[in-house]
Coordinates of C-alpha atoms in Angstrom, one line a residue:
S1 CA 161.3 -13.8 133.3
H2 CA 160.0 -17.1 134.5
R3 CA 159.5 -20.0 132.1
P4 CA 157.1 -22.9 132.7
H5 CA 158.8 -25.4 135.0
R6 CA 159.9 -28.7 133.5
D7 CA 157.5 -30.5 135.8
L8 CA 153.8 -30.1 135.1
P9 CA 152.2 -27.0 136.5
T10 CA 149.4 -27.5 138.9
T11 CA 145.9 -26.2 138.2
S12 CA 142.8 -25.4 140.0
A13 CA 139.5 -23.7 139.2
N14 CA 136.8 -21.6 140.9
K15 CA 133.6 -20.2 139.6
R16 CA 135.2 -17.6 137.5
E17 CA 138.7 -18.6 136.5
V18 CA 141.5 -21.2 136.3
L19 CA 144.6 -20.7 138.3
I20 CA 147.9 -22.1 137.0
Q21 CA 150.8 -22.5 139.4
W22 CA 153.8 -22.7 137.2
D23 CA 156.3 -23.3 140.0
G24 CA 156.9 -22.2 143.5
T25 CA 156.5 -18.4 142.7
A26 CA 155.0 -17.9 139.3
R27 CA 151.3 -18.2 138.6
S28 CA 148.7 -17.1 136.1
K29 CA 144.9 -16.7 136.1
F30 CA 142.6 -17.1 133.1
H31 CA 138.8 -16.4 133.1
H32 CA 136.7 -19.3 131.9
I33 CA 135.0 -17.2 129.2
W34 CA 138.5 -16.2 127.9
L35 CA 139.7 -19.8 127.8
R36 CA 136.5 -21.1 126.0
D37 CA 136.7 -18.2 123.5
H38 CA 140.3 -19.2 122.7
C39 CA 139.8 -22.9 122.1
R40 CA 141.6 -23.8 118.9
C41 CA 140.3 -27.3 118.2
P42 CA 139.1 -27.9 114.6
E43 CA 135.5 -27.2 115.7
C44 CA 136.4 -23.8 117.2
F45 CA 139.2 -22.6 114.9
H46 CA 139.9 -23.1 111.2
S47 CA 143.4 -24.5 110.8
A48 CA 143.7 -23.4 107.2
T49 CA 142.4 -19.8 107.3
M50 CA 143.6 -19.3 111.0
Q51 CA 140.2 -17.7 111.8
R52 CA 137.9 -18.2 114.8
L53 CA 134.8 -20.4 114.2
I54 CA 133.3 -20.4 117.6
N55 CA 130.5 -17.9 118.2
T56 CA 131.9 -15.9 121.1
F57 CA 128.5 -14.5 122.0
E58 CA 126.9 -17.8 122.5
I59 CA 129.3 -18.6 125.3
P60 CA 127.5 -18.1 128.7
Q61 CA 129.0 -15.3 130.7
D62 CA 128.9 -17.5 133.8
L63 CA 130.4 -20.6 132.1
E64 CA 132.2 -23.0 134.4
P65 CA 134.2 -26.0 133.3
M66 CA 133.3 -29.5 134.3
F67 CA 136.9 -30.1 135.3
T68 CA 140.5 -29.1 134.5
R69 CA 143.7 -31.1 134.6
P70 CA 147.4 -30.6 133.6
T71 CA 148.7 -32.9 130.9
R72 CA 152.0 -33.1 129.0
E73 CA 150.3 -31.4 126.0
G74 CA 148.9 -28.6 128.1
L75 CA 146.0 -27.5 130.2
E76 CA 143.0 -29.7 129.5
V77 CA 139.6 -28.2 130.2
V78 CA 136.3 -30.0 129.7
W79 CA 133.4 -27.7 129.1
P80 CA 129.7 -28.5 129.3
A81 CA 127.8 -28.3 126.0
S82 CA 124.3 -29.2 124.7
T83 CA 125.9 -31.7 122.3
G84 CA 128.0 -33.3 125.0
P85 CA 131.2 -32.3 126.8
H86 CA 133.7 -30.3 124.8
V87 CA 137.4 -30.8 125.4
S88 CA 139.9 -28.0 125.0
T89 CA 143.7 -28.4 125.4
Y90 CA 145.8 -25.2 125.7
P91 CA 149.6 -25.7 125.2
W92 CA 151.6 -24.5 128.2
T93 CA 154.0 -22.3 126.2
W94 CA 151.0 -20.6 124.6
L95 CA 149.3 -19.9 127.9
W96 CA 152.6 -18.6 129.3
K97 CA 153.1 -16.3 126.4
N98 CA 149.5 -15.0 126.5
S99 CA 149.2 -14.6 130.3
Y100 CA 147.3 -11.4 131.2
Y101 CA 147.3 -11.9 135.0
P102 CA 150.0 -11.1 135.5
A103 CA 150.8 -9.9 132.0
T104 CA 153.8 -11.6 130.5
S105 CA 156.2 -8.9 129.2
Q106 CA 156.2 -9.1 125.4
E107 CA 159.6 -9.6 123.8
L108 CA 160.3 -6.5 121.8
A109 CA 162.5 -6.6 118.7
E110 CA 166.0 -5.3 119.5
K111 CA 166.4 -1.6 118.5
I112 CA 170.0 -0.3 118.3
L113 CA 169.9 3.5 118.9
W114 CA 172.6 5.5 117.2
G115 CA 174.0 9.0 116.7
S116 CA 176.6 10.5 114.3
K117 CA 179.2 7.8 115.0
I118 CA 177.1 5.3 113.0
A119 CA 179.0 6.7 110.1
N120 CA 181.9 4.5 111.1
D121 CA 179.9 1.3 110.5
P122 CA 176.5 1.9 108.9
P123 CA 174.2 -1.1 108.4
S124 CA 174.5 -2.5 104.9
V125 CA 173.6 -5.7 102.9
P126 CA 175.0 -6.1 99.4
Y127 CA 172.6 -6.1 96.5
D128 CA 173.7 -9.6 95.3
E129 CA 172.9 -11.0 98.8
V130 CA 169.5 -9.3 99.0
T131 CA 168.5 -10.6 95.5
S132 CA 170.0 -14.1 95.7
N133 CA 167.6 -15.6 98.2
E134 CA 165.0 -15.0 100.9
H135 CA 167.7 -15.2 103.6
G136 CA 169.3 -12.1 102.1
V137 CA 166.0 -10.2 102.2
H138 CA 165.6 -11.3 105.8
K139 CA 169.0 -10.0 106.7
W140 CA 168.2 -6.7 105.0
L141 CA 164.8 -6.2 106.6
S142 CA 166.2 -7.2 110.0
K143 CA 168.8 -4.5 109.8
I144 CA 166.1 -1.9 108.8
D145 CA 164.1 -3.0 111.8
K146 CA 167.1 -2.9 114.2
F147 CA 168.7 0.3 113.0
G148 CA 165.9 2.1 111.2
F149 CA 167.8 2.2 107.9
C150 CA 170.1 0.0 105.8
F151 CA 172.2 0.6 102.6
V152 CA 172.1 -1.8 99.6
P153 CA 175.4 -1.3 97.7
G154 CA 176.0 -2.8 94.3
I155 CA 172.5 -2.2 92.8
P156 CA 172.5 -1.3 89.1
A157 CA 171.9 2.5 88.6
T158 CA 168.5 2.0 87.0
P159 CA 164.9 2.7 88.1
E160 CA 164.0 -0.8 87.1
A161 CA 166.4 -2.4 89.5
T162 CA 165.3 0.0 92.3
E163 CA 161.6 -0.8 91.7
D164 CA 162.4 -4.5 91.8
L165 CA 164.2 -4.0 95.1
A166 CA 161.2 -2.2 96.6
N167 CA 158.9 -5.0 95.5
R168 CA 161.1 -7.5 97.4
I169 CA 159.7 -5.9 100.6
G170 CA 156.1 -5.6 99.5
F171 CA 153.9 -3.9 97.0
I172 CA 154.6 -0.2 96.5
R173 CA 152.3 2.3 98.1
E174 CA 150.8 4.8 95.7
T175 CA 150.3 8.3 96.9
H176 CA 149.7 11.7 95.4
Y177 CA 153.4 11.6 94.4
G178 CA 152.7 8.6 92.2
K179 CA 153.7 5.0 92.7
F180 CA 157.4 4.6 91.8
W181 CA 159.1 8.0 91.7
D182 CA 161.9 9.1 89.3
F183 CA 162.4 12.8 89.7
T184 CA 164.7 15.8 89.4
A185 CA 164.4 19.3 91.0
N186 CA 161.7 20.4 88.6
M187 CA 158.9 21.2 91.2
A188 CA 156.8 18.6 89.4
C189 CA 154.9 18.2 92.7
G190 CA 154.1 21.0 95.1
D191 CA 156.7 20.0 97.7
T192 CA 160.2 21.3 98.5
A193 CA 161.5 17.7 98.0
Y194 CA 161.2 18.5 94.3
S195 CA 163.4 21.6 94.6
N196 CA 167.2 22.1 95.1
L197 CA 166.6 23.6 98.6
A198 CA 168.0 22.2 101.8
L199 CA 165.5 20.0 103.7
P200 CA 165.8 19.9 107.6
A201 CA 165.4 16.5 109.3
H202 CA 161.8 15.3 109.0
T203 CA 159.6 12.2 108.5
D204 CA 157.4 11.9 105.5
N205 CA 153.6 11.9 105.4
T206 CA 152.9 13.5 108.7
Y207 CA 149.6 14.6 107.0
F208 CA 148.5 11.0 106.6
T209 CA 146.7 9.1 109.4
D210 CA 148.9 6.2 108.3
P211 CA 152.3 7.5 107.2
S212 CA 154.3 5.3 104.8
G213 CA 156.5 2.8 106.6
I214 CA 159.6 2.3 104.5
Q215 CA 161.1 4.8 102.1
L216 CA 163.5 3.6 99.5
F217 CA 165.9 6.1 97.9
H218 CA 168.4 5.6 95.0
L219 CA 170.4 8.5 93.6
L220 CA 170.8 7.7 89.9
E221 CA 172.9 10.6 88.9
H222 CA 174.2 14.0 90.1
T223 CA 176.1 16.0 87.4
G224 CA 177.2 19.6 86.9
G225 CA 177.3 20.6 90.5
G226 CA 177.6 19.5 94.1
G227 CA 176.0 19.5 97.5
G228 CA 172.9 17.4 98.2
A229 CA 174.3 15.4 101.1
T230 CA 171.8 13.2 102.8
L231 CA 171.0 13.6 106.5
L232 CA 169.7 10.8 108.7
V233 CA 168.7 11.2 112.4
D234 CA 167.5 8.4 114.7
G235 CA 164.3 9.7 116.1
F236 CA 164.2 7.0 118.8
Y237 CA 167.7 8.1 120.0
A238 CA 166.7 11.7 120.1
A239 CA 163.4 10.8 121.9
S240 CA 165.4 8.8 124.5
L241 CA 167.6 11.9 125.1
L242 CA 164.5 14.1 125.3
Q243 CA 162.9 11.8 127.9
D244 CA 166.1 11.9 130.1
L245 CA 166.9 15.6 129.7
Y246 CA 163.5 17.2 129.3
P247 CA 160.8 14.9 130.7
E248 CA 158.1 17.5 130.6
A249 CA 158.9 18.2 126.9
Y250 CA 158.7 14.5 126.2
R251 CA 155.3 14.3 127.9
L252 CA 153.9 17.2 125.9
L253 CA 155.2 15.8 122.6
S254 CA 153.7 12.4 123.5
T255 CA 150.3 13.7 124.4
V256 CA 149.5 17.0 122.6
P257 CA 148.1 16.4 119.0
M258 CA 149.5 18.6 116.2
S259 CA 147.9 19.0 112.9
S260 CA 149.8 18.6 109.6
H261 CA 148.8 19.3 106.0
A262 CA 149.8 18.8 102.4
A263 CA 148.2 21.5 100.3
G264 CA 150.8 22.4 97.7
E265 CA 148.7 21.3 94.8
S266 CA 145.1 22.3 94.0
T267 CA 143.9 18.7 93.7
I268 CA 144.9 17.6 97.2
L269 CA 144.3 18.7 100.8
Y270 CA 145.6 16.0 103.2
R271 CA 145.3 16.6 106.9
A272 CA 146.0 14.6 110.0
S273 CA 146.4 15.3 113.7
R274 CA 148.6 13.2 116.0
S275 CA 151.2 13.8 118.7
P276 CA 154.8 13.8 117.4
L277 CA 155.8 10.8 119.6
E278 CA 153.4 7.9 119.4
H279 CA 153.4 5.0 121.9
D280 CA 151.8 1.6 122.1
A281 CA 149.3 0.6 124.8
V282 CA 152.0 -0.2 127.4
G283 CA 154.0 3.0 126.8
N284 CA 156.8 1.9 124.4
L285 CA 157.7 4.4 121.7
R286 CA 156.2 3.2 118.5
A287 CA 156.7 6.1 116.0
V288 CA 158.1 9.5 115.5
R289 CA 156.1 11.9 113.3
W290 CA 157.8 15.2 112.7
N291 CA 157.9 17.7 109.9
N292 CA 157.9 21.3 111.1
A293 CA 157.4 22.6 107.5
D294 CA 154.1 20.7 107.2
R295 CA 152.8 21.6 110.7
S296 CA 149.5 23.4 110.5
V297 CA 148.0 25.9 112.9
L298 CA 148.4 25.0 116.6
R299 CA 144.8 25.2 117.8
E300 CA 144.2 21.8 119.5
V301 CA 146.3 23.0 122.4
S302 CA 145.2 24.6 125.7
H303 CA 146.1 28.2 126.4
A304 CA 148.4 27.2 129.3
D305 CA 150.2 24.6 127.1
I306 CA 151.2 26.9 124.2
P307 CA 154.3 28.4 125.8
R308 CA 155.4 25.0 127.2
L309 CA 154.8 23.4 123.8
Y310 CA 157.0 25.8 122.0
E311 CA 159.7 25.2 124.7
A312 CA 159.2 21.4 124.1
M313 CA 159.5 21.7 120.3
R314 CA 162.6 23.9 120.7
A315 CA 164.2 21.2 123.0
W316 CA 163.3 18.5 120.4
E317 CA 164.8 20.6 117.5
K318 CA 168.0 21.2 119.5
L319 CA 168.4 17.4 119.9
I320 CA 167.7 16.4 116.3
T321 CA 170.0 19.1 114.9
S322 CA 172.9 18.5 117.3
S323 CA 176.2 17.2 115.8
D324 CA 175.8 14.2 118.1
S325 CA 172.6 13.1 116.3
E326 CA 173.2 14.1 112.7
Y327 CA 174.6 11.4 110.3
W328 CA 175.5 13.0 107.0
V329 CA 176.3 10.8 104.0
Q330 CA 176.8 11.6 100.3
L331 CA 174.7 9.2 98.3
T332 CA 176.2 7.8 95.1
P333 CA 174.7 5.9 92.2
R334 CA 174.6 2.1 92.7
T335 CA 173.8 2.3 96.4
A336 CA 170.1 2.2 97.6
L337 CA 169.0 3.4 101.0
A338 CA 165.9 2.1 102.9
I339 CA 164.6 4.1 105.8
D340 CA 162.0 3.3 108.5
N341 CA 159.9 6.4 108.1
H342 CA 158.3 5.8 111.5
R343 CA 161.6 6.2 113.2
V344 CA 164.4 7.8 111.2
L345 CA 164.2 11.4 110.1
H346 CA 165.9 12.4 106.9
G347 CA 166.9 15.6 105.1
R348 CA 169.5 16.9 102.7
S349 CA 171.7 19.9 102.1
A350 CA 171.1 22.3 99.2
F351 CA 172.6 21.4 95.9
I352 CA 173.4 22.6 92.4
G353 CA 173.4 20.7 89.2
K354 CA 171.2 17.9 87.9
R355 CA 170.3 15.4 90.6
R356 CA 168.1 12.5 89.6
M357 CA 166.6 10.4 92.4
C358 CA 164.2 7.5 92.3
G359 CA 162.4 5.5 95.0
A360 CA 159.2 4.4 96.5
Y361 CA 157.1 4.0 99.7
I362 CA 156.1 0.7 101.2
G363 CA 153.4 0.5 103.8
V364 CA 154.4 -0.2 107.4
D365 CA 152.0 -3.2 107.5
E366 CA 153.5 -4.7 104.4
F367 CA 157.0 -4.4 105.9
R368 CA 156.0 -5.9 109.2
S369 CA 154.1 -8.8 107.6
R370 CA 157.0 -9.6 105.3
L371 CA 159.5 -9.5 108.2
A372 CA 157.2 -11.6 110.4
V373 CA 157.0 -14.3 107.7
L374 CA 160.7 -14.3 107.2
R375 CA 161.2 -14.6 110.9
E376 CA 159.0 -17.7 110.9
Q377 CA 161.4 -19.1 108.3
F378 CA 164.7 -18.0 109.6
G379 CA 164.1 -17.0 113.3
S380 CA 164.4 -13.6 114.9
S381 CA 168.2 -13.2 114.3
D382 CA 169.7 -12.2 111.0
D383 CA 172.6 -14.7 111.2
E384 CA 172.8 -18.1 109.5
T385 CA 171.8 -20.2 112.5
L386 CA 168.0 -20.3 112.0
T387 CA 167.6 -19.7 115.7
G388 CA 163.9 -19.5 116.6
A389 CA 162.6 -20.5 113.2
R390 CA 159.2 -22.0 113.6
E391 CA 156.4 -23.5 111.6
R392 CA 153.1 -21.6 111.7
G393 CA 150.3 -23.5 113.5
V394 CA 147.0 -22.8 115.2
W395 CA 148.8 -22.1 118.5
S396 CA 151.2 -19.6 117.0
H397 CA 152.4 -17.0 119.4
D398 CA 151.9 -14.3 116.8
F399 CA 148.1 -14.4 116.8

């Protein structure tokens, strides 16, 4: 993509907008009302709270600047005002990053898609590194963001150490399962997770409008039996295959809402309806939401789509259960596992014996906030170079 030219861009204005010519080929347009609304001088934007002060709705819809000019600091615009001319200066890099005509492609965080061969080199950050400093936490969360999961070997086999590890991401999300879980196969909650049955690949909380973002597991003990291997499947990898091999199935699973429920206890009845593949405003896959066991009645579907939808679900199931997609791992005490519940499906094989598991949910917004702050400190890479580290200011590219 084009970057602002090292020479100053040229600018011009008409009655409705300002035109910026970045170089010989690249240009952007910004409406006057948009520019005035986004002035971030101390009078218009609070530099401590990072909140807008200007009353957007007092800006005249037909506002025109008195004049505009390019400066080293950025685009300078002088606006008419009852108290005298108001000067706004917009940094060039900020304007470039926020161009909406044409729209600047937003840089997405790198996602590494994986299948069963991830078993050869799964993402991992040692417990001592995660707990020694913030850079270790940054490395851990970056790997979760990139791969959708990450192991933390070397953790003490205690619920206290596991709860502390969860809190290093953000505060634990309390649900009907409790806050921090420490459970065995005693059916203490009305869910097959609390049994010794096999669980097919699924994401958690499909019955919430806002499924939990990160799930942290730690097997504390497994005695007197065997089985209970953990299954991980990259939902983004499976979705990319579905889009290539079965585009109509991908379209249906991206657009048709499916209801899910949690109703195994008399004190709860959670319900939510979303499509299994969720996308952002520009079409990038944002989340996978899939648990066939918790799927409710299919009734928000047209008559014509019912057979096609079953075909689509069958194609999806074929991909997430293929040997190419399934990563099986036997968890052991002293190794924690964090999973992005909006991307990676998990399951387990049936088991016998006493199996004690602990863990917690962390909200997706807490995870993203924590990672965003760490990226301000250390940059977008998880290496030691601090590439891209930046100090937060009123012209932050993040808001």
